[in-house]
CSV table of C-alpha atoms in Angstrom, one decimal:
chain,number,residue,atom,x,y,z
A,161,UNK,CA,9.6,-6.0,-8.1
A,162,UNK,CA,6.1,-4.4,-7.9
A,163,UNK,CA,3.0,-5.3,-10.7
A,164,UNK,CA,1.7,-2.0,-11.0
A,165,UNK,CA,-2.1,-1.5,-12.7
A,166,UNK,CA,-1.5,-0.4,-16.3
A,167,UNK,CA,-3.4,3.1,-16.0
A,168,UNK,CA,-1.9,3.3,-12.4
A,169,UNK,CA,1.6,4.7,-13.9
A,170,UNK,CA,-0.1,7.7,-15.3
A,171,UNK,CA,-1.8,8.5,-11.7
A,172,UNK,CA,-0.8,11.9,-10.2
A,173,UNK,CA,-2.6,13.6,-7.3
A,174,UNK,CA,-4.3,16.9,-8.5
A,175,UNK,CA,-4.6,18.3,-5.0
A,176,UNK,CA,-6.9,21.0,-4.8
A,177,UNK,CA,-8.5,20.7,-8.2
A,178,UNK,CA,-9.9,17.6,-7.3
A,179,UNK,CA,-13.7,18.1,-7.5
A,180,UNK,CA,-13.7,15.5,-4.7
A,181,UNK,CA,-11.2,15.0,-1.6
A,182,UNK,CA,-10.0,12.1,0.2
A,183,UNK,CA,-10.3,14.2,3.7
A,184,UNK,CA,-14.2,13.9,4.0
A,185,UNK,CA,-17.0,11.3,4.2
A,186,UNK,CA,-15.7,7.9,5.6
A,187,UNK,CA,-13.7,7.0,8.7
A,188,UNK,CA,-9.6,6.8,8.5
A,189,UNK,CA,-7.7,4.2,10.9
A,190,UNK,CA,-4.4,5.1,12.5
A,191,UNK,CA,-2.2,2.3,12.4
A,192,UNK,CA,-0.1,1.7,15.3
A,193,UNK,CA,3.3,3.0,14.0
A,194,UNK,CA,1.8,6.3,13.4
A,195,UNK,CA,-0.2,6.7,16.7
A,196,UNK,CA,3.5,6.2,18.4
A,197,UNK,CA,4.8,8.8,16.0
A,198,UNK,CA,1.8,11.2,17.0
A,199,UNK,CA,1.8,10.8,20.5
A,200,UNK,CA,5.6,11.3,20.7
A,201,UNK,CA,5.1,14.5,18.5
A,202,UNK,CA,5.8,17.6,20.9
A,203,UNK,CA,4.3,20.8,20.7
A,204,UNK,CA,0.8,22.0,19.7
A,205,UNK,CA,0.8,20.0,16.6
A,206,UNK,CA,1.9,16.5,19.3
A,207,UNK,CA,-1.5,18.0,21.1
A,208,UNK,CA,-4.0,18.3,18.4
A,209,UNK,CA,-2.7,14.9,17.4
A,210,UNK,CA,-3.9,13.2,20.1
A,211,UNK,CA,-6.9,15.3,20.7
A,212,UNK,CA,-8.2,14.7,17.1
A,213,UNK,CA,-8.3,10.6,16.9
A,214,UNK,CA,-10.0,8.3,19.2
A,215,UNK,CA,-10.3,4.7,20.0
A,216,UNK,CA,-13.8,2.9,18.4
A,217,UNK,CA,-16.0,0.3,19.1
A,218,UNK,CA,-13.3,-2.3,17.4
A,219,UNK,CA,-10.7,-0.9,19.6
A,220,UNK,CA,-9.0,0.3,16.7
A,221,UNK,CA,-7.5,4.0,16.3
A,222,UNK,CA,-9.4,6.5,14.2
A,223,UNK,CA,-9.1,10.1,13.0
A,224,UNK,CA,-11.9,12.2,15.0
A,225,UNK,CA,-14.0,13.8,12.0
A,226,UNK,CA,-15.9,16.9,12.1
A,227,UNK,CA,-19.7,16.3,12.4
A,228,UNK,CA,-20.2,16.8,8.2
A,229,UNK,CA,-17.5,14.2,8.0
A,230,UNK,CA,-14.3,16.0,7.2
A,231,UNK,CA,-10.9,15.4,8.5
A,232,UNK,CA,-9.7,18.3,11.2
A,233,UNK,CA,-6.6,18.7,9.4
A,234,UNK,CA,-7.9,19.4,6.0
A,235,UNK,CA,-7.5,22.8,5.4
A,236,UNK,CA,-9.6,25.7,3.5
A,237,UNK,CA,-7.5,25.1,0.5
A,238,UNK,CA,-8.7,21.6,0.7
A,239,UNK,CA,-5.1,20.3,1.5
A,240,UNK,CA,-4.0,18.3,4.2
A,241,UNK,CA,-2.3,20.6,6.9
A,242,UNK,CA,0.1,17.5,7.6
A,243,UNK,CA,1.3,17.0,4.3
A,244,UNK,CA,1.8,21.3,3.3
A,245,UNK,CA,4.1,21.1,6.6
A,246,UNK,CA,6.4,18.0,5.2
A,247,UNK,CA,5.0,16.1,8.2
A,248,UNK,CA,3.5,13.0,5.8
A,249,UNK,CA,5.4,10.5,8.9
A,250,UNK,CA,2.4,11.8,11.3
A,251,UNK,CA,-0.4,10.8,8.6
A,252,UNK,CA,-1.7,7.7,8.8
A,253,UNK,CA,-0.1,5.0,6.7
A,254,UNK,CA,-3.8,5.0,4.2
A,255,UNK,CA,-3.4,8.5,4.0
A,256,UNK,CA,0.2,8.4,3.0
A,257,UNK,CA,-0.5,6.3,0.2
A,258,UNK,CA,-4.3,6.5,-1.1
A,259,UNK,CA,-5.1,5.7,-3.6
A,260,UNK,CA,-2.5,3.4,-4.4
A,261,UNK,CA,-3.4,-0.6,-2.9
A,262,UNK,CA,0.0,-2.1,-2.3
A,263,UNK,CA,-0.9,-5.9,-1.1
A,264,UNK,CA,2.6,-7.7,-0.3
A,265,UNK,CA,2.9,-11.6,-0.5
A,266,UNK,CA,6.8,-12.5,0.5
A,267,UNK,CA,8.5,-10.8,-3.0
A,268,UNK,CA,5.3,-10.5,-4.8
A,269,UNK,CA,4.2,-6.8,-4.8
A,270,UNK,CA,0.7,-5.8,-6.5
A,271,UNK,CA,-0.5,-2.5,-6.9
A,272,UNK,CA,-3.6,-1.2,-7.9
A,273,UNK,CA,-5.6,2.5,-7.4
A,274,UNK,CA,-8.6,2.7,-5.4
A,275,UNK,CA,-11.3,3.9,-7.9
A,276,UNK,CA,-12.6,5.8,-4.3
A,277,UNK,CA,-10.3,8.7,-6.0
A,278,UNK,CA,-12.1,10.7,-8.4
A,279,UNK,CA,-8.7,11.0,-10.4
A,280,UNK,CA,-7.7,7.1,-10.2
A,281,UNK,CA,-11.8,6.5,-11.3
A,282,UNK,CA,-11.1,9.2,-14.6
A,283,UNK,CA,-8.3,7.7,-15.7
A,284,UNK,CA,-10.1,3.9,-15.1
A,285,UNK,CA,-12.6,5.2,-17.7
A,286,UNK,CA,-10.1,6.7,-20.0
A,287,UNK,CA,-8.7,2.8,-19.9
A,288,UNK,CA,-11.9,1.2,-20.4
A,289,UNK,CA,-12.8,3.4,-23.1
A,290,UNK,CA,-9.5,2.5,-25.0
A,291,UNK,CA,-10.3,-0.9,-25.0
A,292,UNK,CA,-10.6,-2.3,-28.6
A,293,UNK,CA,-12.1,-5.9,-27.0
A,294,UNK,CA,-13.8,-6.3,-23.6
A,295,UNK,CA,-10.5,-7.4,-21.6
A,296,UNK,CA,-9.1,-7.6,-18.2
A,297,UNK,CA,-6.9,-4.5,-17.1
A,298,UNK,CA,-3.5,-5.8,-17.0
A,299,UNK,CA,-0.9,-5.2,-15.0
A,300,UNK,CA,3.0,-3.4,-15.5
A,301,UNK,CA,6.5,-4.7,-13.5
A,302,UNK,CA,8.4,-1.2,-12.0
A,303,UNK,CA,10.9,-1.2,-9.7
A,304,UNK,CA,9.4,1.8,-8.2
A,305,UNK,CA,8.9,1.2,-4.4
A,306,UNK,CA,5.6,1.3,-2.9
A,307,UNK,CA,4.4,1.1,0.6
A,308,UNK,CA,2.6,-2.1,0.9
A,309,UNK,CA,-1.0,-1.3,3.2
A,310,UNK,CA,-1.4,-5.3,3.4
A,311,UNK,CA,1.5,-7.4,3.9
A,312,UNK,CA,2.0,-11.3,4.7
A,313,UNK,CA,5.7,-11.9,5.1
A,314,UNK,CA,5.4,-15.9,5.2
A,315,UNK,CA,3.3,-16.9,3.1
A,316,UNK,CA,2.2,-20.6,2.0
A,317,UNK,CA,3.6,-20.8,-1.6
A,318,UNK,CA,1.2,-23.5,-3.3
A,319,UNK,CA,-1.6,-21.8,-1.6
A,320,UNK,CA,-0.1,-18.6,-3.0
A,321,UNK,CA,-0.1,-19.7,-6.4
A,322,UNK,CA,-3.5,-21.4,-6.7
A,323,UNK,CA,-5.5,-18.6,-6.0
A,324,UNK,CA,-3.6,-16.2,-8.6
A,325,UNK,CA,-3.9,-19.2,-10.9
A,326,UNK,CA,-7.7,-19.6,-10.4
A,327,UNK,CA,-8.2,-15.8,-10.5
A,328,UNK,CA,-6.6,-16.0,-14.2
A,329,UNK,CA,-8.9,-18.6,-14.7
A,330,UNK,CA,-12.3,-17.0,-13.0
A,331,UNK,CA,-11.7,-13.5,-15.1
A,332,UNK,CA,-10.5,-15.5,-18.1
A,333,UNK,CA,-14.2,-17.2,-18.2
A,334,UNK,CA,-15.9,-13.6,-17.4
A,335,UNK,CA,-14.0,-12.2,-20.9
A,336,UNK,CA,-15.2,-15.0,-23.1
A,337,UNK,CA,-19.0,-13.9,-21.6
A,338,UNK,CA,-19.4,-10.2,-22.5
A,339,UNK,CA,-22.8,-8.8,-22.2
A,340,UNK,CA,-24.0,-12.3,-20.2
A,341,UNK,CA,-23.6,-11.0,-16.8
A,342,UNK,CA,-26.2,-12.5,-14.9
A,343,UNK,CA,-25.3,-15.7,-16.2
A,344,UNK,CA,-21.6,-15.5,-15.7
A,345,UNK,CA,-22.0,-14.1,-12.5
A,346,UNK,CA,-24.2,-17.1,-11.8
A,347,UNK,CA,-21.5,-19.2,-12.8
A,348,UNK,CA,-18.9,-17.8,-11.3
A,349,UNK,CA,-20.6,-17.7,-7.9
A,350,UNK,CA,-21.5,-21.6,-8.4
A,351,UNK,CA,-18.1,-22.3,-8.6
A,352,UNK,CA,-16.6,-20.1,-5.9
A,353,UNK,CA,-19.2,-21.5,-3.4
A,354,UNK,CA,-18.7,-25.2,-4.3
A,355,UNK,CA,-14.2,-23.9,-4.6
A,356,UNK,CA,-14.6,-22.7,-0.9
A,357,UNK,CA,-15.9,-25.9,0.6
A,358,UNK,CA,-13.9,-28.3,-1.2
A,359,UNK,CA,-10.6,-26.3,-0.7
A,360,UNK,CA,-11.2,-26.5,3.1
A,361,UNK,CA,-11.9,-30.3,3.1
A,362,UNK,CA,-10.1,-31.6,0.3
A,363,UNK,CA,-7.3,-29.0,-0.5
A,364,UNK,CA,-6.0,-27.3,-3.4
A,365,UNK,CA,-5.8,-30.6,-5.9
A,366,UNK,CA,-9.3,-30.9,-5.4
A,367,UNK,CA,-10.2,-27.2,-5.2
A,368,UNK,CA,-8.4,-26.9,-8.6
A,369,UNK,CA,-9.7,-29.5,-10.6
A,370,UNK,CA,-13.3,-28.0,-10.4
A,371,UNK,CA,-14.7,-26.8,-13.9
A,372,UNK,CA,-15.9,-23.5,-15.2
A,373,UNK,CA,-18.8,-23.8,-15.0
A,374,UNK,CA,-18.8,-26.7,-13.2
A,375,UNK,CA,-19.7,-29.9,-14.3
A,376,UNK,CA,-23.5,-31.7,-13.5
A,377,UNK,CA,-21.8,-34.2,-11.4
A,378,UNK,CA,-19.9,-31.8,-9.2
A,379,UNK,CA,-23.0,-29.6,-8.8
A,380,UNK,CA,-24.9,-32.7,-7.3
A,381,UNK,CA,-21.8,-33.5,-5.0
A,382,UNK,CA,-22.2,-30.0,-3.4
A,383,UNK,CA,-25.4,-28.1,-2.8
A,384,UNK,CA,-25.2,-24.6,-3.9
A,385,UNK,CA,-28.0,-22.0,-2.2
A,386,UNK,CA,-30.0,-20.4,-4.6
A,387,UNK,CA,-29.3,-16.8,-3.5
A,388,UNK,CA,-30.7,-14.6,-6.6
A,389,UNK,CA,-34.0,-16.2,-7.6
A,390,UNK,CA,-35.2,-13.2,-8.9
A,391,UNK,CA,-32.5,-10.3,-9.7
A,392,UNK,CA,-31.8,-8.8,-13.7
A,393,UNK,CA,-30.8,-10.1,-16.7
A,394,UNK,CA,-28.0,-7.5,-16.0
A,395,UNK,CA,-26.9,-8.6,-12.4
A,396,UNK,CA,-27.4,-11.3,-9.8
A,397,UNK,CA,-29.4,-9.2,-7.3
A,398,UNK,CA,-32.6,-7.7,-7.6
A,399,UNK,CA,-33.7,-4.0,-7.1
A,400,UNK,CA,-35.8,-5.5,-3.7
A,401,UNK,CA,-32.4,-6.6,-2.9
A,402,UNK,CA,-30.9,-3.3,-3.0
A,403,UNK,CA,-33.6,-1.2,-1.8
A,404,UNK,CA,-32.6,-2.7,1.3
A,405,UNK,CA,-29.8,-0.9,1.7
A,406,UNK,CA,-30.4,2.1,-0.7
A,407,UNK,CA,-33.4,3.2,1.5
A,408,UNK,CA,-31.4,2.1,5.0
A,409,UNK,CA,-27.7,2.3,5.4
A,410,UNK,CA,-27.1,4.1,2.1
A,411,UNK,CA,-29.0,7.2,2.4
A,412,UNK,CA,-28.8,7.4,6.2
A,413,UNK,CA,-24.7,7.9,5.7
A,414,UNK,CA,-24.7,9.7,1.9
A,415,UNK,CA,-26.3,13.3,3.6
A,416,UNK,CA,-25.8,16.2,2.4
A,417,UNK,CA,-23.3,17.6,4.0
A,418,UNK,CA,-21.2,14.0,4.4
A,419,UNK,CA,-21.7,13.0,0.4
A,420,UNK,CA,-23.0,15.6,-1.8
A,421,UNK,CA,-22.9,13.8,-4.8
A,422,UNK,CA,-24.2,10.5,-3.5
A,423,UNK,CA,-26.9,11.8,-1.9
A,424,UNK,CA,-27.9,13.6,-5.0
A,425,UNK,CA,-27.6,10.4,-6.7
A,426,UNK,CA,-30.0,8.6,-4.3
A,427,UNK,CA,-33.0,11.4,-4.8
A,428,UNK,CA,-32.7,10.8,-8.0
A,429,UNK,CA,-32.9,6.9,-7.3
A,430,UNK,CA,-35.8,7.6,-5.2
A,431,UNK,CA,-37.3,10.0,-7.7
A,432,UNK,CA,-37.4,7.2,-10.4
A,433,UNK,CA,-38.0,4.2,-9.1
A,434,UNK,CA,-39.7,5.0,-5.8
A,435,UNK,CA,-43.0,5.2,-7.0
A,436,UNK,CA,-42.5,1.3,-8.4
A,437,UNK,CA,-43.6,-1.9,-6.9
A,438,UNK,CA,-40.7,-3.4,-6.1
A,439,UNK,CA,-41.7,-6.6,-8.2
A,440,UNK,CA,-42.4,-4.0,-11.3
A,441,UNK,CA,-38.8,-2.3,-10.6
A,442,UNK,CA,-36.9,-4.9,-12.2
A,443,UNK,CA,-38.7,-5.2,-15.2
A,444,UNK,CA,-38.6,-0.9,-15.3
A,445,UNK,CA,-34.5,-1.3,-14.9
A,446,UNK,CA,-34.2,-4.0,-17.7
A,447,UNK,CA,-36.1,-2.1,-20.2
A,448,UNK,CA,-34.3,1.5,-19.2
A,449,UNK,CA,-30.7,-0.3,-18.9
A,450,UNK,CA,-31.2,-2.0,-22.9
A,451,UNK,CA,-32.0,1.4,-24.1
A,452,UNK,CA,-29.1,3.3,-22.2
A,453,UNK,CA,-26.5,0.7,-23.3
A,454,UNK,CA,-28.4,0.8,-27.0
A,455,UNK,CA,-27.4,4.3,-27.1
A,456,UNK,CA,-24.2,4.0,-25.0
A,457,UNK,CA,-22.8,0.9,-26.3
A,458,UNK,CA,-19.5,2.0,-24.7
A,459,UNK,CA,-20.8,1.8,-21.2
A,460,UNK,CA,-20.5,-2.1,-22.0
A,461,UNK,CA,-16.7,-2.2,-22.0
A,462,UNK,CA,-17.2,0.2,-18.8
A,463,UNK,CA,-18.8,-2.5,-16.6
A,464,UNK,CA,-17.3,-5.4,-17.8
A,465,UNK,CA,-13.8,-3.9,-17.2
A,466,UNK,CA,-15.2,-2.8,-13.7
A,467,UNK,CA,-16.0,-6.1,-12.5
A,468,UNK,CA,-12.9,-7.5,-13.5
A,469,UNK,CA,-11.1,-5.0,-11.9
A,470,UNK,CA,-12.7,-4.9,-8.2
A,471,UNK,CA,-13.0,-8.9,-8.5
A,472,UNK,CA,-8.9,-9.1,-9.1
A,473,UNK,CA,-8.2,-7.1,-6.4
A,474,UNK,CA,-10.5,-8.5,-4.1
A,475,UNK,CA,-9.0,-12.0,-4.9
A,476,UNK,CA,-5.6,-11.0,-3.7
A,477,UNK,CA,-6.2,-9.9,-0.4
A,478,UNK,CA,-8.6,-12.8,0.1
A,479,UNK,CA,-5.6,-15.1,0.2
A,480,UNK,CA,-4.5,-14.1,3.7
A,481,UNK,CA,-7.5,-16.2,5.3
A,482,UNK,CA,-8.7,-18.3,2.1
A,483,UNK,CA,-12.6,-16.5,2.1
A,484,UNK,CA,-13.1,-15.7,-1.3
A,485,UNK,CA,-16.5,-16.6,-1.5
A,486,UNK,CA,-17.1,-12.9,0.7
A,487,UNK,CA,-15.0,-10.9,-1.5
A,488,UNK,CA,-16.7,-12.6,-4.9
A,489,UNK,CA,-20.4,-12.3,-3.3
A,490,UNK,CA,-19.8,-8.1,-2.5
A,491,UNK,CA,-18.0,-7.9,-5.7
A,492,UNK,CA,-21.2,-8.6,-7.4
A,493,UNK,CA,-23.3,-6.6,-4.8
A,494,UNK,CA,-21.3,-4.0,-6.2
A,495,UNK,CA,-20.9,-3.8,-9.6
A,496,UNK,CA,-24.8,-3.7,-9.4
A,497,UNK,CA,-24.7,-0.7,-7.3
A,498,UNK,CA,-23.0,0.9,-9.9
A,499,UNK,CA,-25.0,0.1,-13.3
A,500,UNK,CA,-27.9,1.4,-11.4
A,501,UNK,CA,-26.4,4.4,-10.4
A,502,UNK,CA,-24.8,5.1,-14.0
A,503,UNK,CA,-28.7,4.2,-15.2
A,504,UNK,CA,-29.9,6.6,-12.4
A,505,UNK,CA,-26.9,9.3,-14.1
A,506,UNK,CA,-28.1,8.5,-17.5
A,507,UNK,CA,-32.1,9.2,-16.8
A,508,UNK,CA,-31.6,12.7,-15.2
A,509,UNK,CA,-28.7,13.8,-17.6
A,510,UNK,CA,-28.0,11.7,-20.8
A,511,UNK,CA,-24.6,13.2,-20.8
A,512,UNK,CA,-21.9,11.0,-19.0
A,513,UNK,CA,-19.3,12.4,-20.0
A,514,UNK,CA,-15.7,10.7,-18.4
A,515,UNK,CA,-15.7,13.2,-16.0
A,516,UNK,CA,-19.5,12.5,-14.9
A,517,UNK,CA,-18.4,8.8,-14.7
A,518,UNK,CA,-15.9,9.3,-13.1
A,519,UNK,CA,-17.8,11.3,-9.9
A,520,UNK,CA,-20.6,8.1,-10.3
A,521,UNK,CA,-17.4,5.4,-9.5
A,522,UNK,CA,-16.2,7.4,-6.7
A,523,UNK,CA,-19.1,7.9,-5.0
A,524,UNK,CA,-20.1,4.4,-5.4
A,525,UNK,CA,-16.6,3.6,-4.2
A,526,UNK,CA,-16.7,5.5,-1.1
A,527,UNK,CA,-20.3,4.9,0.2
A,528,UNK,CA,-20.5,1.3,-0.8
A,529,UNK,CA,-16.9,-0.7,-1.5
A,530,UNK,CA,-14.7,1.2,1.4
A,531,UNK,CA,-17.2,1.1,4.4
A,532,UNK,CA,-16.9,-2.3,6.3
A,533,UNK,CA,-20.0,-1.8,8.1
A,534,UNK,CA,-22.0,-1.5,5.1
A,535,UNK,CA,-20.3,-4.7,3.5
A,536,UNK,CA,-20.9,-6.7,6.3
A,537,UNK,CA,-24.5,-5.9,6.5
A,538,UNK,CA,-24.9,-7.0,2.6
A,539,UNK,CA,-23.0,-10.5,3.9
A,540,UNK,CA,-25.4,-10.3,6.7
A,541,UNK,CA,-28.5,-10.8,4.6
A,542,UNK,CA,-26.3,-13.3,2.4
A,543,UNK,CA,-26.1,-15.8,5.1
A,544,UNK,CA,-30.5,-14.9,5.4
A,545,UNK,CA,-30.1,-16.3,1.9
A,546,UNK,CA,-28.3,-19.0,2.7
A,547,UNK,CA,-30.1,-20.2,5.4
A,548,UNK,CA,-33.6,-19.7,4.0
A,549,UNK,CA,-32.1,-22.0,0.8
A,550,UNK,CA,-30.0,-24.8,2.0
């Protein structure tokens, strides 16, 4: 029995006259069923194959891209040559089944869409604009089979059941907070820190019986780093945070030719706030994000229903190791990526319309959520945190 995403039974690929395309812009990882497919494939199609993926630094397989990012089997119709020929057994198995996230524990089957797709991120915003409360995005049984990306055939079944209780319980206390997102974040990262480190020495009873918030006597048993001493009423990090990878990693891999419509996104960025002391910046944001969501009040539904969103599906996959504090921390990293953005949206247009939107999750998606390197380096200036507040 799968759980499918409520909007995700609507989803339908729109091919062509998709103003985006899955082919271009990030890396693609062959998994080892289909690499034994490809190079067993015969022929001149067996040879371009093998010719067109590589092995990386991470000795993993991966699809050799053009130099402006795009897939060598992406045709001028913007198609994939593989799929057109019937041949979707020699694509690999994230191609096969993007955007759908199929994660597998024993008979439980969840799937969600990857808001990475400009249609799965259009009809996310049709869903959050339907919304008569702010609410978590629920989720549908179907026995429709789905290929599961992440699987963990034996699982451990109390384990199994304490995170998706404590997930019901974290996204439970963000709904009863709407509009107080630095402060529930604030909370919620409090609790996951002090959850981590009590899970690992004292197990799930323990782990469990923390509070939300937590209590003043389990605060003092457990030293929580102060890791957003500054930041916005409207997220845990501030704008000097994210300059740090807005000005480096972000706009070194959005160019032109890789990510049109991030990289128009970021001149914008720069174009606003680059003439502000960074200590000035987050005062500048505050006032420009009240007037925005004054006159958008919708946008409010928007970003609460986004956080909830990447946060539950980050907290299933977490299970396989028990790390959730990672997968919480970057969930916040980027649901501030993407108010900005919108904000940055809003300032040069004032028209975000669902389709506009949608092109700002996407993008966001694609450059920030889905590149590993990029969320490692955000954990990597964590742990500076960390270490210059213990």
């Amino acid at each position: 029995m799968n759980h499918v995403v409520d909007f995700g039974k609507d989803f339908t690929c729109i091919k062509d006259q998709c103003p985006f395309t899955c082919c271009k812009g990030w890396g693609i990882l062959i998994d080892d069923a289909t690499y034994t497919r490809q190079k067993n494939e015969r022929g001149l199609l067996g040879a371009r194959l093998r010719l067109f993926s590589y092995q990386n630094k991470a000795a993993e397989r991966e699809v050799r891209f053009s130099a402006d990012g795009r897939c060598p089997f992406f045709t001028g119709d913007r198609l994939c040559e593989l799929a057109c020929k019937s041949r979707e057994e020699l694509m690999p198995k994230i191609c096969r089944i993007f955007p759908r996230r199929c994660i597998a524990y024993g008979d439980y089957r969840e799937v969600s869409l990857e808001l990475a797709c400009y249609e799965a991120a259009r009809l996310f915003v049709q869903r959050a604009a339907k919304q008569d409360t702010l609410g978590t995005i629920g989720y549908e049984q179907t026995d429709e089979a789905t290929e599961a990306y992440f699987e963990v055939e034996h699982m451990d079944v109390e384990l199994f059941a304490f995170f998706m209780r404590d997930r019901s319980r974290v996204l439970s206390y963000w709904d009863e907070h709407p509009g107080q997102w630095r402060h529930s974040m604030k909370v919620i990262y409090e609790h996951t820190y002090v959850k981590q480190y009590v899970l690992g020495s004292d197990g799930v009873a323990a782990a469990e019986a923390l509070s939300i918030p937590l209590t003043k006597e389990q605060k003092e048993k457990i030293r929580v780093p102060e890791i957003a001493k500054m930041g916005t009423k409207y997220g845990l990090f501030s704008i000097s945070f994210l300059n740090k990878f807005i000005y480096g990693r972000l706009t070194a891999s959005c160019t032109k030719a890789r990510n049109p419509y991030m990289h128009r996104l970021i001149r914008h960025y720069k174009n606003q706030f680059g003439s502000l002391y960074e200590a000035a910046a987050d005062a500048v944001f505050e006032e420009r994000m009240e007037k925005m969501l004054s006159q958008k009040p919708e946008l409010m539904h928007l970003f609460h229903a986004y956080f909830s969103y990447i946060l539950m599906q980050s907290y299933l996959e977490a299970q396989a190791d028990c790390y959730i504090l990672g997968p919480v921390i970057k969930s916040m990293f980027h649901f501030c990526c993407l108010i900005l953005f919108v904000l940055v949206a809003y300032e040069e247009e004032e028209d975000l319309c669902e389709e506009e939107l949608a092109k700002i999750i996407c993008s966001v998606e694609k450059a920030v959520r889905h590149s590993p390197s990029f969320s490692e380096s955000v954990m990597d200036e964590v742990r500076k945190l960390f270490r210059g507040n213990m």
